[in-house]
Amino acid sequence: MTERPSIFMRTLSTPIILIMVLVFFLALAALVNSGPFNQVVIDAMVKVTLVVGLYVFIGNSGVISFGHIGFTCLGAYATAWLTIPPMMKKMSLPGLPDLILETKLPFGVAIVLGGLFAALFALVVGKILMRLSGIAASIATFAMLAVINTVYSNWERVTGATSSVVGIPIVRVVWPYFLVAAAAILIAHLYSISRSGLALRAARDEAIAASASGVDIGRERLTAFVISAFIAGLGGALSAHSVGVVTPDTFYLNLTFICLSMLVVGGMNSLSGAVMGVVVLSVIIQVLRQFEKGVDIGGSILAIPNGLQEITIGIVMVVILIARPSGLTRNTEIVWRGWPFKRVSAAAES
Amino acid sequence: MSLLTIDNISVNYGRLTALRNASLTLAKGETFFVTGPNGAGKSTLLKAIAGVVAPKSGTIHFANTDIGGRTPEDIARLGFSMVPEGRHVFGSLTIEENLRLGVGMRDDKDAAERELETIYSVFPMLKDRRYQTAGVLSGGQQQMLVIGRALMANPQLIAIDEPSLGLAPKVIDDVYAVLLKLRDTRGLTLLIVEQSSTRATMTGGRMILLRGGEIVLEGDARELTKGDALKAAYFGYGEHH
Amino acid sequence: MTALLQILFDALSLGSLYALGAIGIALIFGVMRLVNFAHGDYISFCVFALLWPSIDAAAIVFAGQLPAYLLIPIILATGACLSMLSEILVFRRFRNANPATMMIASFALGFVIKYTLLMLFSSRPKSIDLWSELALPVEILDARIPLLQVITIIITVLILAALVAFLKRTRFGLEMRAAAENFTMARMLGVRANAVILLAFAISGMLAASIGLILVTQTGTVDIQMGSSVMLVAFIATVIGGLGSLPGAVVAGFLIGGISVLMQVILPLDVRPFRDAFVYGAVIVVLIWRPNGLFAPRSAKQRV
């Protein structure tokens, strides 16, 4: 009897397919081809990173976290602290420790440090928060986000308070963002097929049975919390380098709900859902934005009034959820099992 | 003319078939037992009649109306009262409030008041505590409360899921005594789910045995318990699946 | 003594707003297990209903020019209608969905409402003069308390009393309480699901409208984001109070109001801007101490 390939080999197709989807998205954007689209693609890659990070925690633990954008904020400011030229830093953020004031690190190193900073924060805070379950945990994560936002909006000497912190080196090429997004997908995937991820999902579905089987729910949740914080922090750092400016309110409620929506609409419990949610909604938003600017159809210009784009995307989300309450991917992962693509229940994979 | 006719219904929970090709008829005034081991589909049968779950196929007629797919509140208004498993009293409401809930469907408010007095006379211990919250009652008292509550609407058919669960034998005797008295005085039709067939034998009436979602035995309760057919059906002697 | 009194009234009036918001959310959560993130946008919508659609900075008050006895019922009705409409058009489709889906659906609805307002009115806050005479202070035991604060507290108490009377004394109130505790069992007793839910939404909408009126009178501005800050605290208060418990929501609302004002007073000056961080920190502490909320209701059990 032939030996069954390891779970890594069996499920490898999922992250590969998802990364191909990203490539396809990039190719599509390149076809439509103009300067502004770079920004769109970069933004989409950043969102993929953020939403994948969100999935690592929410999808595996079943706890809805409103706080992950707090990690994004931490990562963004961390990379700002590390990459802004020292002269500017000394003027605008005098409260920083001297070591940081003098440093200027390359982009690649800084973003990883940003992710690690967020992960460290998650480790400390998570020890407290992961004792909670369900809705209490969700509200606690929201409180965490609010604390981060309040502190960053007021600590003038270190974060510039509500004024924008400028001077972050802007990275305008697409490939670093794509690489990070792809890495995020890979990390998320490896985590979910790992022992820890499996144990956490067991606890998500049947807490008592899992506990009785020896799963330390608190510890597994903390692991997911920390890993997801790292990815979210990484995404935040990326976002900082995409616009060159950070303010605390960019990383607060609006972004939280946009990312949560993309995750739930895509399918909360699956990695494919995270990616598809971002891709599908980003495409729709872009199409709508084009319509707002005016689209040339057979010679006449069709344009929709301003503001209608957001209203439409809201309606689209509701419609998708009515039709597919568990999300576009119906909480399954996309897997290659011959041609064409087949959907396999995430449970069957483990 | 039968009060309840179930014709070949099947009920699924997701991919699990909980009930398969079940049919039965109930005439007015009958006492009918549904027995069988755990997970056989007894509760599912009652939930299907009550409208809490919708049958995937088949029809259910109650009081000459097709109730398939109707909402629980509509079915209740046709004269069907359901007492689900677990004695679901409204713990934050008083006993009297619990009872009064069943009344909303009655058009004649005076009759409703009289009904309340009647229920209190049948369950005197409820009257003593009428203004206390229902959460403080004992198991047996809660069972009396939910039965009384179901009766407030003056139903034609009352379906009770596992009235004996978690109660001491003496208490179960009391509960059944009340049920039978009501049957005799009001012509109430009883549909009772019990895990053990003992009560069915003691009470008399018709009985079906469910196993694995299917009806495997049907007949008069006392007749069935005499032979081996019941044991065989219950434990699946001689069957290999 | 005067300072203490002023602090007390500050806390009570802030707590009143939070309590009203929390009840609006708790009511709907009780019957539907839905956290309605659109609630803050209901508040904003009701407030904008006072104006004639325009993007000018100075609001052209439309309905706002009506006398109080007409204005108040109209705004309350607006809130109720918007709320009921959202149930009929949106939430009804999600009756059996999982909590995350319902939450995102409510957020998307709020999003739509917010951007509709944006389209009609632009995002600039507008100034409006609504009953500004109420901002004048009143003397109570030597302390000068803004009249509006006193009125806010009185109105909140009245609303709470009316709500309690409704829930405890009326048929509909009884059905609502039963439905909140065990929805399916209530239906089996003939309680009409749709009617009860619609009623919960109507009341919730009216509560949102009241909050809107109070906010406008307090701040003299009309702004799309108005409902959000109250909504967020209300959401937290509902959970801290014990999801599904109305008394809990009220208590928690006043508690957060109290803590907020207290922090403002006792924190040293340079830490004061971080007041909100302390309040949210206190929230986390409360949650760790009582994860199910202060008044976890008996319905935390299994439902039929």
Short mmCIF file of C-alpha atoms in Angstrom, two decimals, chain C residues 23 27 53 77 82 98 112 166 179 203 229 234 257 269 274 281 283 298:
data_model
loop_
_atom_site.label_atom_id
_atom_site.label_comp_id
_atom_site.label_asym_id
_atom_site.label_seq_id
_atom_site.Cartn_x
_atom_site.Cartn_y
_atom_site.Cartn_z
CA ILE C 23 -31.14 49.42 26.15
CA LEU C 27 -33.67 44.92 23.41
CA PRO C 53 -31.20 68.11 2.63
CA ALA C 77 -41.67 58.04 14.50
CA LEU C 82 -36.22 53.39 9.99
CA ASN C 98 -24.58 32.86 12.68
CA VAL C 112 -25.37 52.34 3.68
CA PHE C 166 -44.73 48.36 29.14
CA ALA C 179 -39.38 35.73 23.58
CA ILE C 203 -38.87 50.74 20.47
CA SER C 229 -19.36 57.27 20.03
CA ALA C 234 -23.59 51.34 24.44
CA GLY C 257 -20.71 57.21 32.54
CA LEU C 269 -3.68 66.76 34.54
CA PHE C 274 -5.65 59.43 28.15
CA GLY C 281 -8.96 49.46 30.70
CA VAL C 283 -13.89 47.63 30.95
CA ARG C 298 -31.06 33.04 33.46
#
